[in-house]
C-alpha positions as protocol buffer text, in pm:
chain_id: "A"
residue {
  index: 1
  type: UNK
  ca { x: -733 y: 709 z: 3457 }
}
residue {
  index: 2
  type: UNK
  ca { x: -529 y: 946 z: 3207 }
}
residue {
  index: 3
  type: UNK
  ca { x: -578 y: 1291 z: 3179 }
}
residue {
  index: 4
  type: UNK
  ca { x: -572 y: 1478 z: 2850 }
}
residue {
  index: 5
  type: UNK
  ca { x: -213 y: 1584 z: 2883 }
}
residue {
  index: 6
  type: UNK
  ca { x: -61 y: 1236 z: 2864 }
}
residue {
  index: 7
  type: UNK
  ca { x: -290 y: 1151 z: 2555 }
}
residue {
  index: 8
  type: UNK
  ca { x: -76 y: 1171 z: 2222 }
}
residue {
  index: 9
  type: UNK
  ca { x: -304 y: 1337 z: 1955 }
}
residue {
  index: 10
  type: UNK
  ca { x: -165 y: 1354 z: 1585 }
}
residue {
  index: 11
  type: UNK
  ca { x: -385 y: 1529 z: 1317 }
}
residue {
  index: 12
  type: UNK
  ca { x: -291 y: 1497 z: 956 }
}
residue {
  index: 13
  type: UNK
  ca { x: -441 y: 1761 z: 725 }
}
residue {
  index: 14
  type: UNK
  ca { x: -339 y: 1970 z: 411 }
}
residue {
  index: 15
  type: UNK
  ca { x: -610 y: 2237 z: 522 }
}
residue {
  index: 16
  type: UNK
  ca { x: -408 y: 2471 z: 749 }
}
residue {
  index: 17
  type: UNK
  ca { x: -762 y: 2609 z: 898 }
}
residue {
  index: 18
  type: UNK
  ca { x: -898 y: 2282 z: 950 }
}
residue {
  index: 19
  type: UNK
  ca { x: -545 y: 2171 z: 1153 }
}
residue {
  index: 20
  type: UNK
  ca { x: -549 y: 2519 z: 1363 }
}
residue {
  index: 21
  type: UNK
  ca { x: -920 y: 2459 z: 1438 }
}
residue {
  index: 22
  type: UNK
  ca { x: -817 y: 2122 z: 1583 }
}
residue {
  index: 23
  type: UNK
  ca { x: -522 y: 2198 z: 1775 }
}
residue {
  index: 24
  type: UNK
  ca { x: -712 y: 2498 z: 1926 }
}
residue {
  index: 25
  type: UNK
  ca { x: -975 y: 2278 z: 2017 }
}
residue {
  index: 26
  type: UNK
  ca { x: -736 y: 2033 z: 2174 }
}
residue {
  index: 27
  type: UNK
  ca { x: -531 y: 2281 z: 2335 }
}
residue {
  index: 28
  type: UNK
  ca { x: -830 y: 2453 z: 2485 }
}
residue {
  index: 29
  type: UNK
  ca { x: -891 y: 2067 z: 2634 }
}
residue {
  index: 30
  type: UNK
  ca { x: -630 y: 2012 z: 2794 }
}
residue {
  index: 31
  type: UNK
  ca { x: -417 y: 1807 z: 2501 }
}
residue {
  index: 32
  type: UNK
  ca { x: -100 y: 1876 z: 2296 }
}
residue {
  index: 33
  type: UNK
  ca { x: -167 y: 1793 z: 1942 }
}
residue {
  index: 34
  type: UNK
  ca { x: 95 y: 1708 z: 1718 }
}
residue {
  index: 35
  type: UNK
  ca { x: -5 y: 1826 z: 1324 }
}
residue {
  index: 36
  type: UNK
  ca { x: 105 y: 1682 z: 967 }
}
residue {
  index: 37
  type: UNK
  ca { x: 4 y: 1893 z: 691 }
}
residue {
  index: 38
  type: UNK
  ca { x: 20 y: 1573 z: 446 }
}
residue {
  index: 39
  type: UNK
  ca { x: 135 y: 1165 z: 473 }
}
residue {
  index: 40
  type: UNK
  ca { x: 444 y: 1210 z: 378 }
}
residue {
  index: 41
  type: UNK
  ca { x: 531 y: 1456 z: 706 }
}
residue {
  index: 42
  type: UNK
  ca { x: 269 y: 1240 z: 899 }
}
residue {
  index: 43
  type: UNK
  ca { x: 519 y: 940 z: 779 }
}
residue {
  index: 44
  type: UNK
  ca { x: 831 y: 1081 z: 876 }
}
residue {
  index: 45
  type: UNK
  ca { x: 708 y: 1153 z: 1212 }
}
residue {
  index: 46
  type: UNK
  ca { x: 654 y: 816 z: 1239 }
}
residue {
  index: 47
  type: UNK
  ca { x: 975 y: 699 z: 1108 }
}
residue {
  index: 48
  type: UNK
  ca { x: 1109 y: 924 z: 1363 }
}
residue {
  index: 49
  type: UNK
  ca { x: 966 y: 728 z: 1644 }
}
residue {
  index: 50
  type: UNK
  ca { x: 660 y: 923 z: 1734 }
}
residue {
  index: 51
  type: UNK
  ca { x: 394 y: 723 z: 1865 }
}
residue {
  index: 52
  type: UNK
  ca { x: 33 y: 881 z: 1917 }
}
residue {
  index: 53
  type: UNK
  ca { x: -219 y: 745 z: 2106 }
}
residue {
  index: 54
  type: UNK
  ca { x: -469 y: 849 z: 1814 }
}
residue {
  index: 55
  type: UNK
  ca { x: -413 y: 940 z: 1477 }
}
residue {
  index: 56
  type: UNK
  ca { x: -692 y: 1168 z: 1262 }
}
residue {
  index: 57
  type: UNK
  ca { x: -609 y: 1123 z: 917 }
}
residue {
  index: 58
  type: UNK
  ca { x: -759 y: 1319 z: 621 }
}
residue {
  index: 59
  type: UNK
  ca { x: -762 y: 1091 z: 267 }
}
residue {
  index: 60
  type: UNK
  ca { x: -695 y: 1382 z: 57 }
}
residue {
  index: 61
  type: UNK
  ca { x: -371 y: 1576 z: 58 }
}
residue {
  index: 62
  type: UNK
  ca { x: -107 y: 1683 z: -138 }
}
residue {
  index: 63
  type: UNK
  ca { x: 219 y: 1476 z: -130 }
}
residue {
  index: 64
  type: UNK
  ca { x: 120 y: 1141 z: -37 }
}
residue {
  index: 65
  type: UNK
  ca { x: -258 y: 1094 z: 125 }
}
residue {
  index: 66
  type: UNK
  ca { x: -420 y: 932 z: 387 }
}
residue {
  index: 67
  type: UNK
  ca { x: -482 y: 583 z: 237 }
}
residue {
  index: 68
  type: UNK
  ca { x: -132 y: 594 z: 55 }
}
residue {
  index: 69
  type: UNK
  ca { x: -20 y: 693 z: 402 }
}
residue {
  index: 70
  type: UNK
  ca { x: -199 y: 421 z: 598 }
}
residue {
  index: 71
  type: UNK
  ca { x: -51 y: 161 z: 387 }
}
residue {
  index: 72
  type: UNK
  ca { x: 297 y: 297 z: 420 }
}
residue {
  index: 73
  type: UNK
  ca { x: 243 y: 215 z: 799 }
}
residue {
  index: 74
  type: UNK
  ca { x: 73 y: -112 z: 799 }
}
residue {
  index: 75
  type: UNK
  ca { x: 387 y: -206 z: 552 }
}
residue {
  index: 76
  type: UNK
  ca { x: 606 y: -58 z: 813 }
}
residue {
  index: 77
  type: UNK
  ca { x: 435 y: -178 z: 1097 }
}
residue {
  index: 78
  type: UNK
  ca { x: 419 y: 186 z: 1234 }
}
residue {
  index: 79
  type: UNK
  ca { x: 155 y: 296 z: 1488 }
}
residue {
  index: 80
  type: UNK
  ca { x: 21 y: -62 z: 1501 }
}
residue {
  index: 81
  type: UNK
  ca { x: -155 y: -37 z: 1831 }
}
residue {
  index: 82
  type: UNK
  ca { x: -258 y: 303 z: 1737 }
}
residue {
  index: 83
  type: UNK
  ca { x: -669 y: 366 z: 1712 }
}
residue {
  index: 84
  type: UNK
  ca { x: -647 y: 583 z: 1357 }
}
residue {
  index: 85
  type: UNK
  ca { x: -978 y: 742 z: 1297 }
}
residue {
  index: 86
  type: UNK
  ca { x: -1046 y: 949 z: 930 }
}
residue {
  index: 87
  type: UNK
  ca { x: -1113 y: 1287 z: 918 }
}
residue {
  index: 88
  type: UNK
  ca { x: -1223 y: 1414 z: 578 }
}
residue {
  index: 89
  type: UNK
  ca { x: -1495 y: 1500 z: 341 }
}
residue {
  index: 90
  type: UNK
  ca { x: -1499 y: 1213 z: 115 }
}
residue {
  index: 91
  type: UNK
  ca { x: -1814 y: 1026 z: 181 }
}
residue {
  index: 92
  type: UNK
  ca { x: -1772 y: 766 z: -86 }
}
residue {
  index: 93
  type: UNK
  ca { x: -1847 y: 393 z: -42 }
}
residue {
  index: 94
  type: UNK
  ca { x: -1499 y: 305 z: -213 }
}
residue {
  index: 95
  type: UNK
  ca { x: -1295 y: 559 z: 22 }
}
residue {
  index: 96
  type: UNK
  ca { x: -1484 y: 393 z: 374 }
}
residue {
  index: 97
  type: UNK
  ca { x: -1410 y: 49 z: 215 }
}
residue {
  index: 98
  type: UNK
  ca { x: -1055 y: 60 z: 126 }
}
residue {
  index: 99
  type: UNK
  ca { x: -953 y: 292 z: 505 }
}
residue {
  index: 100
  type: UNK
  ca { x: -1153 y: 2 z: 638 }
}
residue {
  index: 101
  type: UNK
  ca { x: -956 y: -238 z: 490 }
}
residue {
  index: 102
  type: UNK
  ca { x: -634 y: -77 z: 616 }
}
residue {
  index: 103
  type: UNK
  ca { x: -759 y: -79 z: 971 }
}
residue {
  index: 104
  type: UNK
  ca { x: -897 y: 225 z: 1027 }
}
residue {
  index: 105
  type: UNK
  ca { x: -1123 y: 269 z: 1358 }
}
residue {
  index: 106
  type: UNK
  ca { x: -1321 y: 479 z: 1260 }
}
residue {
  index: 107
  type: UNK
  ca { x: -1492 y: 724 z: 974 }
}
residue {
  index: 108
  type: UNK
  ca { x: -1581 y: 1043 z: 1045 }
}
residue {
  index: 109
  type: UNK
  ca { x: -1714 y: 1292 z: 724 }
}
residue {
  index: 110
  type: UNK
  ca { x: -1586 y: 1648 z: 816 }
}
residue {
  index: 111
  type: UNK
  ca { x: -1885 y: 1829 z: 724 }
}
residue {
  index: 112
  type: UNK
  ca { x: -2121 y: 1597 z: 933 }
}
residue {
  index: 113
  type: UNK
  ca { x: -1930 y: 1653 z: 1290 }
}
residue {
  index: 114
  type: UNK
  ca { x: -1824 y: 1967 z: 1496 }
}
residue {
  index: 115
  type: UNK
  ca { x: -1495 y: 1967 z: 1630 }
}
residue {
  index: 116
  type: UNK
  ca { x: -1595 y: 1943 z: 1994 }
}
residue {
  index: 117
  type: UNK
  ca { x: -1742 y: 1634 z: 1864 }
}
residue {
  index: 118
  type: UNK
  ca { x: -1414 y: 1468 z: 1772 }
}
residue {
  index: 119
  type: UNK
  ca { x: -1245 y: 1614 z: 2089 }
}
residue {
  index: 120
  type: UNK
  ca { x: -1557 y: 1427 z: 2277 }
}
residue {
  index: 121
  type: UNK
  ca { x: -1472 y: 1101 z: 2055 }
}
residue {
  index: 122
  type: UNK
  ca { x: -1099 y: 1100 z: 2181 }
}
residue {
  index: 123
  type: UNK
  ca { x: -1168 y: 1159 z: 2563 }
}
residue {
  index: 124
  type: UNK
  ca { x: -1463 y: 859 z: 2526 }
}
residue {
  index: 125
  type: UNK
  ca { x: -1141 y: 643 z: 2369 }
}
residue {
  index: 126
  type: UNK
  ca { x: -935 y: 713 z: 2652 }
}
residue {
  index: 127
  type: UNK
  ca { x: -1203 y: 733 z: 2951 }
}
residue {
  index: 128
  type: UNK
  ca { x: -1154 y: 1128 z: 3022 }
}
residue {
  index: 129
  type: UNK
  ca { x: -1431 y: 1277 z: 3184 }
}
């Protein structure tokens, strides 16, 4: 069974509050969360050779966003193996369909979940008690 320390979080959000509120949350849990504050830093991360075991991506940023960013990597074949869930606020049909499309595991709307909800999500992925 892993622990939390050998699980590879990456979140990728422009809202700095939102990104220390995570890594807090992780950190408090046992995890060491990488942050991107936007695709195209999420994307040269990746180039770089970083592999996460999970990916939270927000759609919205600045730079290049999360579905621009999740095609980059499917192009690439970055993070292929690599359970990528979205973070954000956007709650539109079109948005779900087109992560969806890209392979996304799983949709999460910001202002419908509590962080210790998403930290609970991760350790479910990876069997953490």
């Amino acid at each position: 069974m892993k622990e939390a320390k050998d699980i590879k979080v990456m979140i990728v959000d422009d809202d700095t509050f939102i990104l220390n509120m995570y890594k807090i949350k992780f950190t408090k849990e046992g995890f060491a969360p990488t942050l991107a504050t936007n695709g195209q830093e999420a994307l040269d991360i990746a180039r770089s050779g970083f592999v996460p075991d999970v990916l939270f991506i927000d759609l919205i940023m600045p730079v290049m966003g999360g579905i621009e960013f999740l095609q980059n990597i499917r192009k690439e074949k970055l993070f292929e193996n690599v359970p990528i869930l979205v973070l954000t606020n956007q709650s539109q049909v079109t948005d779900i369909d087109a992560a969806k499309n890209l392979g996304v595991k799983s949709y999460i709307v910001k202002a419908t979940t509590i962080p210790s909800e998403i930290v609970d999500e991760v350790k479910k992925l990876f069997d953490i008690k």
